[in-house]
Tab-separated table of C-alpha atoms in Angstrom:
chain	number	residue	atom	x	y	z
A	247	MET	CA	-60.515	-57.676	84.810
A	248	THR	CA	-60.995	-53.912	85.059
A	249	ARG	CA	-64.261	-52.317	83.946
A	250	ALA	CA	-63.604	-49.008	82.183
A	251	LEU	CA	-66.330	-46.462	81.486
A	252	ILE	CA	-65.299	-44.595	78.317
A	253	ILE	CA	-67.090	-41.307	77.747
A	254	GLY	CA	-67.140	-40.446	74.050
A	255	GLY	CA	-67.718	-42.940	71.243
A	256	GLY	CA	-65.707	-41.219	68.523
A	257	ILE	CA	-62.353	-42.271	67.109
A	258	ALA	CA	-60.409	-41.765	70.368
A	259	GLY	CA	-62.967	-43.536	72.538
A	260	THR	CA	-63.474	-46.459	70.184
A	261	ILE	CA	-59.754	-47.170	69.766
A	262	THR	CA	-59.311	-46.887	73.535
A	263	ALA	CA	-62.067	-49.458	73.986
A	264	ILE	CA	-60.375	-51.813	71.521
A	265	ALA	CA	-56.984	-51.332	73.202
A	266	LEU	CA	-58.410	-52.092	76.652
A	267	HIS	CA	-60.284	-55.100	75.295
A	268	GLU	CA	-57.026	-56.350	73.767
A	269	ALA	CA	-55.351	-55.854	77.156
A	270	GLY	CA	-57.926	-58.112	78.819
A	271	HIS	CA	-60.232	-55.501	80.360
A	272	GLU	CA	-63.948	-54.737	80.001
A	273	PRO	CA	-64.551	-51.419	78.209
A	274	LEU	CA	-68.008	-49.837	78.085
A	275	LEU	CA	-68.494	-47.017	75.555
A	276	PHE	CA	-70.957	-44.179	76.164
A	277	GLU	CA	-71.768	-41.726	73.369
A	278	ALA	CA	-73.800	-38.557	73.960
A	279	TYR	CA	-75.522	-38.618	70.581
A	280	ASP	CA	-78.323	-41.036	69.933
A	281	ARG	CA	-76.928	-42.197	66.624
A	282	GLY	CA	-73.605	-42.878	64.973
A	283	ALA	CA	-71.495	-40.373	63.062
A	284	GLU	CA	-72.153	-41.670	59.567
A	285	GLY	CA	-71.631	-38.922	57.008
A	286	VAL	CA	-70.458	-36.430	59.643
A	287	GLY	CA	-67.168	-34.576	59.408
A	288	ALA	CA	-64.545	-33.745	56.825
A	289	PHE	CA	-61.387	-35.711	56.111
A	290	LEU	CA	-58.061	-36.191	57.798
A	291	THR	CA	-54.650	-37.607	57.004
A	292	LEU	CA	-53.581	-40.280	59.449
A	293	ALA	CA	-49.808	-40.164	59.873
A	294	VAL	CA	-47.578	-43.220	59.919
A	295	ASN	CA	-46.976	-43.035	63.679
A	296	GLY	CA	-50.707	-43.434	64.226
A	297	LEU	CA	-50.860	-46.354	61.811
A	298	ASP	CA	-47.848	-47.929	63.489
A	299	ALA	CA	-49.578	-47.728	66.869
A	300	LEU	CA	-52.585	-49.582	65.407
A	301	LEU	CA	-50.551	-52.591	64.293
A	302	PRO	CA	-50.701	-54.592	67.560
A	303	LEU	CA	-54.453	-53.994	67.786
A	304	GLY	CA	-55.020	-55.484	64.339
A	305	LEU	CA	-56.526	-52.235	63.068
A	306	LYS	CA	-54.094	-51.026	60.399
A	307	ASP	CA	-55.879	-52.825	57.569
A	308	VAL	CA	-59.256	-51.675	58.904
A	309	VAL	CA	-58.081	-48.079	58.569
A	310	LYS	CA	-56.445	-48.620	55.185
A	311	SER	CA	-59.702	-49.988	53.805
A	312	THR	CA	-61.360	-46.604	54.379
A	313	GLY	CA	-58.921	-44.279	52.589
A	314	PHE	CA	-56.052	-43.936	50.156
A	315	ASP	CA	-52.278	-43.603	50.239
A	316	SER	CA	-50.837	-40.129	50.807
A	317	PRO	CA	-47.080	-40.645	50.599
A	318	LYS	CA	-45.996	-37.124	49.710
A	319	MET	CA	-46.583	-33.442	50.342
A	320	SER	CA	-45.971	-30.533	47.972
A	321	ILE	CA	-45.381	-26.992	49.241
A	322	GLY	CA	-45.996	-23.918	47.083
A	323	LEU	CA	-46.825	-20.230	47.076
A	324	GLY	CA	-49.736	-18.281	45.665
A	325	ASP	CA	-47.668	-17.043	42.732
A	326	GLY	CA	-47.583	-20.597	41.399
A	327	THR	CA	-44.094	-21.424	42.631
A	328	ARG	CA	-43.638	-25.034	43.698
A	329	LEU	CA	-40.961	-24.996	46.385
A	330	ALA	CA	-40.539	-28.611	47.368
A	331	GLU	CA	-42.024	-32.073	47.402
A	332	PHE	CA	-41.077	-34.523	50.104
A	333	PRO	CA	-42.287	-37.713	51.818
A	334	LEU	CA	-45.149	-37.253	54.261
A	335	GLY	CA	-43.675	-39.017	57.249
A	336	GLY	CA	-41.942	-41.836	55.422
A	337	ALA	CA	-43.264	-45.399	55.507
A	338	LEU	CA	-43.601	-48.356	57.856
A	339	PRO	CA	-41.396	-51.420	57.273
A	340	ASP	CA	-44.173	-53.082	55.238
A	341	GLY	CA	-44.420	-50.039	52.940
A	342	THR	CA	-47.535	-48.542	54.516
A	343	VAL	CA	-47.651	-44.749	54.133
A	344	SER	CA	-49.889	-42.030	55.571
A	345	GLN	CA	-53.566	-42.462	54.752
A	346	THR	CA	-56.147	-39.824	53.816
A	347	VAL	CA	-59.604	-40.870	55.032
A	348	LEU	CA	-63.079	-39.489	55.530
A	349	ARG	CA	-63.537	-39.033	59.258
A	350	SER	CA	-66.994	-40.618	59.129
A	351	ASP	CA	-65.758	-43.660	57.172
A	352	LEU	CA	-62.974	-44.171	59.696
A	353	TYR	CA	-65.427	-43.873	62.578
A	354	VAL	CA	-67.854	-46.393	61.051
A	355	ALA	CA	-65.096	-48.915	60.329
A	356	LEU	CA	-63.767	-48.682	63.881
A	357	ARG	CA	-67.257	-48.810	65.405
A	358	ASP	CA	-68.124	-51.929	63.413
A	359	GLU	CA	-64.844	-53.559	64.422
A	360	ALA	CA	-65.522	-52.783	68.087
A	361	THR	CA	-68.967	-54.337	67.753
A	362	ARG	CA	-67.475	-57.397	66.076
A	363	ARG	CA	-65.163	-57.815	69.072
A	364	GLY	CA	-68.110	-57.711	71.461
A	365	ILE	CA	-67.528	-54.261	72.944
A	366	HIS	CA	-70.656	-52.682	74.410
A	367	ALA	CA	-71.662	-49.176	73.247
A	368	GLY	CA	-74.543	-47.084	74.571
A	369	TYR	CA	-75.941	-44.118	72.630
A	370	GLY	CA	-77.889	-41.113	73.883
A	371	LYS	CA	-75.734	-41.211	77.030
A	372	ARG	CA	-74.677	-37.641	77.793
A	373	LEU	CA	-72.530	-37.448	80.910
A	374	ILE	CA	-73.678	-34.878	83.471
A	375	GLY	CA	-71.642	-35.898	86.492
A	376	ALA	CA	-69.371	-38.469	88.064
A	377	ASN	CA	-68.080	-39.297	91.522
A	378	GLN	CA	-65.603	-41.807	92.823
A	379	THR	CA	-64.628	-43.788	95.880
A	380	SER	CA	-61.313	-45.468	96.604
A	381	SER	CA	-62.377	-48.425	94.470
A	382	GLN	CA	-65.138	-47.360	92.059
A	383	VAL	CA	-66.394	-44.580	89.768
A	384	LYS	CA	-70.074	-43.880	89.140
A	385	ALA	CA	-71.218	-41.927	86.077
A	386	ASP	CA	-74.554	-40.107	85.830
A	387	PHE	CA	-76.203	-39.513	82.451
A	388	SER	CA	-78.800	-36.981	81.349
A	389	ASP	CA	-81.400	-39.701	80.670
A	390	GLY	CA	-81.358	-40.594	84.374
A	391	SER	CA	-79.279	-43.743	83.988
A	392	GLN	CA	-76.058	-44.542	85.801
A	393	ALA	CA	-73.052	-46.775	85.274
A	394	SER	CA	-70.319	-47.970	87.616
A	395	GLY	CA	-66.808	-49.131	86.875
A	396	ASP	CA	-63.239	-49.296	88.096
A	397	LEU	CA	-62.225	-46.157	86.192
A	398	LEU	CA	-63.660	-43.489	83.917
A	399	ILE	CA	-61.922	-42.296	80.739
A	400	GLY	CA	-62.848	-38.989	79.134
A	401	ALA	CA	-62.480	-39.308	75.374
A	402	ASP	CA	-65.081	-36.581	74.946
A	403	GLY	CA	-63.151	-34.073	72.899
A	404	LEU	CA	-62.403	-30.392	72.980
A	405	ARG	CA	-65.372	-29.453	75.199
A	406	SER	CA	-64.814	-32.378	77.535
A	407	ARG	CA	-67.206	-32.727	80.434
A	408	VAL	CA	-64.824	-35.176	82.101
A	409	ARG	CA	-62.031	-32.588	82.045
A	410	THR	CA	-64.085	-30.139	84.097
A	411	ILE	CA	-65.222	-32.882	86.495
A	412	ILE	CA	-61.594	-33.788	87.128
A	413	ASP	CA	-60.546	-30.136	87.406
A	414	PRO	CA	-63.220	-27.416	87.658
A	415	ASP	CA	-60.445	-24.859	87.021
A	416	ALA	CA	-59.284	-26.488	83.795
A	417	PRO	CA	-58.347	-23.927	81.126
A	418	ALA	CA	-60.547	-23.216	78.141
A	419	PRO	CA	-59.251	-24.120	74.675
A	420	ARG	CA	-57.036	-21.502	72.989
A	421	TYR	CA	-58.457	-20.012	69.818
A	422	VAL	CA	-56.005	-20.313	66.921
A	423	PRO	CA	-56.903	-17.428	64.571
A	424	THR	CA	-58.010	-19.448	61.566
A	425	LEU	CA	-61.201	-21.088	60.411
A	426	ASN	CA	-61.546	-24.435	58.667
A	427	THR	CA	-63.621	-25.338	55.656
A	428	GLY	CA	-63.358	-27.624	52.662
A	429	GLY	CA	-65.201	-29.980	50.397
A	430	PHE	CA	-65.015	-32.335	47.431
A	431	ALA	CA	-64.817	-31.134	43.832
A	432	GLU	CA	-65.966	-33.240	40.907
A	433	GLY	CA	-65.507	-33.042	37.158
A	434	LEU	CA	-61.977	-31.599	37.218
A	435	ARG	CA	-58.930	-33.098	35.547
A	436	LEU	CA	-55.978	-31.730	37.469
A	437	PRO	CA	-52.445	-32.797	36.473
A	438	ASP	CA	-51.486	-33.687	40.050
A	439	GLU	CA	-50.336	-37.116	41.138
A	440	PRO	CA	-53.128	-38.828	43.114
A	441	GLY	CA	-52.554	-38.907	46.851
A	442	VAL	CA	-50.108	-35.985	47.003
A	443	LEU	CA	-51.171	-33.231	49.422
A	444	ASN	CA	-50.657	-29.953	47.555
A	445	MET	CA	-50.324	-27.199	50.159
A	446	VAL	CA	-50.172	-23.558	49.082
A	447	PHE	CA	-49.414	-20.486	51.167
A	448	GLY	CA	-51.595	-18.185	49.078
A	449	LYS	CA	-51.579	-14.419	49.083
A	450	LYS	CA	-54.643	-14.381	51.337
A	451	LEU	CA	-55.527	-18.021	52.033
A	452	PHE	CA	-53.822	-21.276	52.947
A	453	PHE	CA	-55.263	-23.926	50.615
A	454	CYS	CA	-54.627	-27.654	50.270
A	455	HIS	CA	-55.972	-30.113	47.730
A	456	VAL	CA	-55.374	-33.774	46.995
A	457	VAL	CA	-56.609	-35.773	44.013
A	458	ALA	CA	-58.220	-39.006	45.161
A	459	PRO	CA	-57.806	-42.236	43.149
A	460	ASP	CA	-61.363	-41.825	41.785
A	461	GLY	CA	-60.522	-38.370	40.391
A	462	ARG	CA	-62.424	-36.303	42.931
A	463	VAL	CA	-60.480	-33.459	44.492
A	464	TRP	CA	-60.536	-33.327	48.283
A	465	TRP	CA	-59.591	-29.956	49.719
A	466	PHE	CA	-59.487	-27.772	52.804
A	467	ALA	CA	-58.777	-24.104	53.420
A	468	ASN	CA	-57.941	-21.966	56.451
A	469	PRO	CA	-59.376	-18.446	56.227
A	470	ALA	CA	-57.732	-16.178	58.792
A	471	ARG	CA	-59.938	-14.707	61.534
A	472	LYS	CA	-58.161	-12.547	64.083
A	473	THR	CA	-60.927	-12.763	66.679
A	474	GLU	CA	-62.890	-15.832	67.665
A	475	PRO	CA	-66.226	-15.854	65.791
A	476	THR	CA	-69.483	-16.110	67.671
A	477	ALA	CA	-71.955	-18.904	66.998
A	478	SER	CA	-74.216	-16.491	65.088
A	479	GLU	CA	-71.301	-15.300	62.936
A	480	LEU	CA	-70.407	-18.878	62.103
A	481	ALA	CA	-74.018	-19.684	61.260
A	482	THR	CA	-74.008	-17.029	58.552
A	483	LEU	CA	-70.641	-18.076	57.133
A	484	ALA	CA	-71.836	-20.976	55.059
A	485	GLY	CA	-73.139	-21.901	51.641
A	486	GLU	CA	-72.762	-19.433	48.802
A	487	LYS	CA	-71.630	-16.636	51.097
A	488	LEU	CA	-68.671	-18.707	52.213
A	489	ARG	CA	-67.928	-19.804	48.656
A	490	ALA	CA	-67.875	-16.170	47.523
A	491	GLU	CA	-65.508	-15.215	50.344
A	492	LEU	CA	-63.138	-18.053	49.508
A	493	LEU	CA	-63.144	-17.161	45.809
A	494	ASP	CA	-62.290	-13.583	46.697
A	495	LEU	CA	-59.403	-14.753	48.891
A	496	VAL	CA	-57.858	-16.886	46.120
A	497	ALA	CA	-58.606	-14.493	43.247
A	498	ARG	CA	-54.968	-13.349	42.947
A	499	ASP	CA	-53.413	-16.787	43.336
A	500	ARG	CA	-52.084	-18.655	40.304
A	501	THR	CA	-53.216	-22.039	41.568
A	502	PRO	CA	-56.155	-24.420	40.923
A	503	ALA	CA	-57.903	-23.204	44.108
A	504	ALA	CA	-60.607	-21.129	42.386
A	505	GLU	CA	-61.657	-23.863	39.974
A	506	VAL	CA	-61.657	-26.423	42.791
A	507	ILE	CA	-63.936	-24.225	44.915
A	508	ARG	CA	-66.280	-23.578	41.967
A	509	ALA	CA	-66.494	-27.302	41.181
A	510	THR	CA	-67.563	-28.150	44.750
A	511	ARG	CA	-71.260	-28.719	45.208
A	512	ASP	CA	-71.333	-28.243	48.987
A	513	VAL	CA	-68.680	-26.233	50.810
A	514	TYR	CA	-68.397	-27.230	54.451
A	515	PRO	CA	-69.671	-24.550	56.872
A	516	ALA	CA	-66.691	-22.924	58.547
A	517	TRP	CA	-65.601	-23.928	62.037
A	518	PRO	CA	-62.936	-22.374	64.288
A	519	THR	CA	-59.550	-23.838	65.204
A	520	TYR	CA	-58.511	-24.463	68.809
A	521	ASP	CA	-55.686	-26.082	70.688
A	522	PHE	CA	-54.497	-26.614	74.266
A	523	PRO	CA	-50.936	-25.424	75.007
A	524	THR	CA	-51.227	-27.411	78.217
A	525	VAL	CA	-53.910	-28.954	80.417
A	526	PRO	CA	-52.505	-29.010	83.974
A	527	VAL	CA	-54.586	-31.907	85.324
A	528	TRP	CA	-55.126	-35.048	83.255
A	529	HIS	CA	-56.228	-37.416	85.983
A	530	ARG	CA	-57.647	-37.477	89.486
A	531	GLY	CA	-58.065	-40.734	91.310
A	532	ARG	CA	-59.763	-43.151	88.947
A	533	MET	CA	-60.678	-40.605	86.241
A	534	VAL	CA	-58.509	-39.569	83.291
A	535	ILE	CA	-58.742	-37.688	79.978
A	536	ILE	CA	-57.208	-38.627	76.632
A	537	GLY	CA	-57.075	-37.300	73.070
A	538	ASP	CA	-58.441	-33.828	72.355
A	539	ALA	CA	-59.855	-33.633	75.873
A	540	ALA	CA	-56.272	-33.531	77.175
A	541	HIS	CA	-54.250	-32.002	74.356
A	542	ALA	CA	-56.138	-30.776	71.295
A	543	THR	CA	-53.665	-29.739	68.611
A	544	SER	CA	-54.032	-27.480	65.603
A	545	PRO	CA	-54.764	-29.367	62.353
A	546	ALA	CA	-51.520	-27.822	61.073
A	547	ALA	CA	-49.684	-30.554	62.971
A	548	GLY	CA	-51.524	-33.297	61.072
A	549	GLN	CA	-51.469	-35.337	64.281
A	550	GLY	CA	-54.833	-35.069	66.040
A	551	ALA	CA	-56.042	-38.601	65.283
A	552	SER	CA	-52.566	-40.108	65.628
A	553	MET	CA	-52.071	-38.570	69.072
A	554	ALA	CA	-55.404	-40.039	70.198
A	555	ILE	CA	-54.360	-43.448	68.880
A	556	GLU	CA	-51.018	-43.254	70.679
A	557	ASP	CA	-52.874	-42.276	73.864
A	558	ALA	CA	-55.216	-45.254	73.566
A	559	VAL	CA	-52.433	-47.768	73.034
A	560	THR	CA	-50.299	-46.312	75.834
A	561	LEU	CA	-53.214	-46.291	78.271
A	562	GLY	CA	-54.012	-49.873	77.331
A	563	ARG	CA	-50.425	-50.920	78.087
A	564	CYS	CA	-50.405	-49.092	81.425
A	565	LEU	CA	-53.668	-50.640	82.603
A	566	ARG	CA	-52.433	-54.050	81.470
A	567	ASP	CA	-49.090	-53.866	83.307
A	568	VAL	CA	-49.638	-51.627	86.345
A	569	PRO	CA	-51.951	-53.393	88.827
A	570	ASP	CA	-53.077	-50.258	90.674
A	571	VAL	CA	-55.479	-48.188	88.531
A	572	VAL	CA	-54.507	-44.841	90.063
A	573	GLN	CA	-50.810	-45.556	89.522
A	574	ALA	CA	-51.525	-46.743	85.972
A	575	LEU	CA	-53.158	-43.420	85.105
A	576	ALA	CA	-50.223	-41.480	86.551
A	577	THR	CA	-47.821	-43.655	84.570
A	578	TYR	CA	-49.824	-43.035	81.386
A	579	GLU	CA	-49.567	-39.275	81.858
A	580	GLY	CA	-45.852	-39.540	82.515
A	581	LEU	CA	-45.359	-41.384	79.227
A	582	ARG	CA	-47.464	-38.996	77.159
A	583	ARG	CA	-47.412	-35.400	78.424
A	584	GLU	CA	-44.024	-34.216	77.139
A	585	ARG	CA	-44.598	-35.658	73.673
A	586	VAL	CA	-48.099	-34.323	73.126
A	587	GLU	CA	-47.232	-30.830	74.359
A	588	ALA	CA	-44.318	-30.775	71.900
A	589	VAL	CA	-46.712	-31.766	69.105
A	590	VAL	CA	-49.191	-29.031	70.104
A	591	ALA	CA	-46.351	-26.492	70.035
A	592	ARG	CA	-45.224	-27.687	66.597
A	593	GLY	CA	-48.786	-27.450	65.289
A	594	LYS	CA	-49.009	-23.870	66.544
A	595	ARG	CA	-45.758	-22.943	64.780
A	596	ASN	CA	-46.871	-24.640	61.561
A	597	GLY	CA	-50.186	-22.797	61.700
A	598	ASP	CA	-48.728	-19.369	62.426
A	599	ASP	CA	-47.442	-19.112	58.860
A	600	LYS	CA	-51.033	-19.276	57.614
A	601	VAL	CA	-51.974	-16.006	59.325
A	602	THR	CA	-50.203	-12.929	57.978
A	603	GLY	CA	-50.997	-9.450	56.768
A	604	PRO	CA	-49.662	-8.018	53.478
A	605	VAL	CA	-46.258	-7.050	54.899
A	606	GLY	CA	-45.974	-10.226	56.958
A	607	ARG	CA	-46.835	-12.300	53.882
A	608	VAL	CA	-43.910	-10.871	51.923
A	609	ILE	CA	-41.560	-11.625	54.804
A	610	ARG	CA	-43.054	-15.099	55.257
A	611	ASP	CA	-42.694	-15.963	51.573
A	612	PHE	CA	-39.107	-14.734	51.562
A	613	PHE	CA	-38.143	-16.989	54.450
A	614	ILE	CA	-40.119	-19.960	53.093
A	615	LYS	CA	-38.337	-19.634	49.758
A	616	ARG	CA	-34.957	-19.344	51.458
A	617	ALA	CA	-35.657	-22.354	53.663
A	618	PHE	CA	-36.556	-24.579	50.717
A	619	ALA	CA	-33.697	-23.304	48.550
A	620	LYS	CA	-31.302	-25.370	50.676
A	621	PRO	CA	-31.247	-29.166	50.822
A	622	GLN	CA	-33.373	-30.343	53.741
A	623	THR	CA	-30.943	-31.920	56.201
A	624	GLU	CA	-33.371	-32.181	59.097
A	625	ASP	CA	-37.168	-32.286	59.107
A	626	PRO	CA	-38.524	-30.414	62.159
A	627	ASN	CA	-41.641	-32.584	62.012
A	628	ALA	CA	-39.733	-35.882	62.032
A	629	PHE	CA	-40.097	-36.364	65.799
A	630	MET	CA	-43.855	-36.600	65.296
A	631	TRP	CA	-43.677	-39.333	62.665
A	632	ASN	CA	-40.685	-41.301	63.929
A	633	HIS	CA	-42.336	-42.541	67.080
A	634	HIS	CA	-42.906	-46.189	67.889
A	635	ILE	CA	-44.857	-47.710	70.769
A	636	ASP	CA	-43.880	-51.289	71.596
A	637	TRP	CA	-47.104	-52.952	72.691
A	638	ASP	CA	-45.281	-56.057	73.883
A	639	GLU	CA	-42.817	-54.181	76.098
A	640	LYS	CA	-43.860	-54.264	79.742
A	641	VAL	CA	-44.555	-50.866	81.298
A	642	SER	CA	-42.490	-50.233	84.394
A	643	VAL	CA	-43.454	-47.802	87.153
């Protein structure tokens, strides 16, 4: 049995712990914060490839219990034109479709399931350093404690400490010139079908809303910001100031965006978008990174959580089937790198259409209209959704 120290107790880390536990190993979770993530974070749509990867871990129904079906996506323009409506990634053989969930609800459900399975989790454990021998890894935490194991997994996100321990020259995340915000509107009666993601390339703002089964309207928006905002600039872009800016950006659009924003009690403070075109070094010896630590992708791909899930399941298979830990980590990278870098690239292309000036917007809308005027013979995003990991298939080196 291999003891794995997993740094980061979020979605990626928790699913990795469950996958390793399922593979017969001993995972130990370490989370920097001294509490859980209840009530923290916005929402996400978990694509069918991520749900498919959860099946062998017995987690699909756990995830489904936290959200609602999102089988379709609608694309439109700010002038009110609806261009197309199409399936959001299709469905699994049992009919399961993509799920829209609150990030915090998903985290809590996974955390509770990990606890039920007997997986240890330590909180208030901020990693400050790690070193390894030919057979062990030792982690040092800011509270003065230490932990030893057979390997160390960095599931610690965009600003990963493990990534810089593995490679002090690791690149910084790339700023994608948009911000993120959103919220939940109440008291509206929109004519939209519940669960359909209504995405609009507005005249000045990309805006998406979805009507939940209870009638609330979940939404997000991506205000363009050419230069990366400072922490102080972000701190001021919140509350009523942010609401006013968003209302100004959608003022000329013939969509429900303005009434949705007005009906939202609390608009999420804005945060910047980042991705990693490539991270050259994923593993060194007995240490490895997964999820956003290795390949953060723009939300425009709709694949961040699913990529982390695929990572977790693939790493679990490799550590189950490849006896040598170092070789298992190399095999994991070999199975994942090409796919995740293609997803990051697709997310960047999808997001580029959100950022245009007045002239660029006219050109963009012209090409979007022309693209959707023809029958869709091939979905450029299909490679992301149509991906299956066979848990029972033995990994070969």
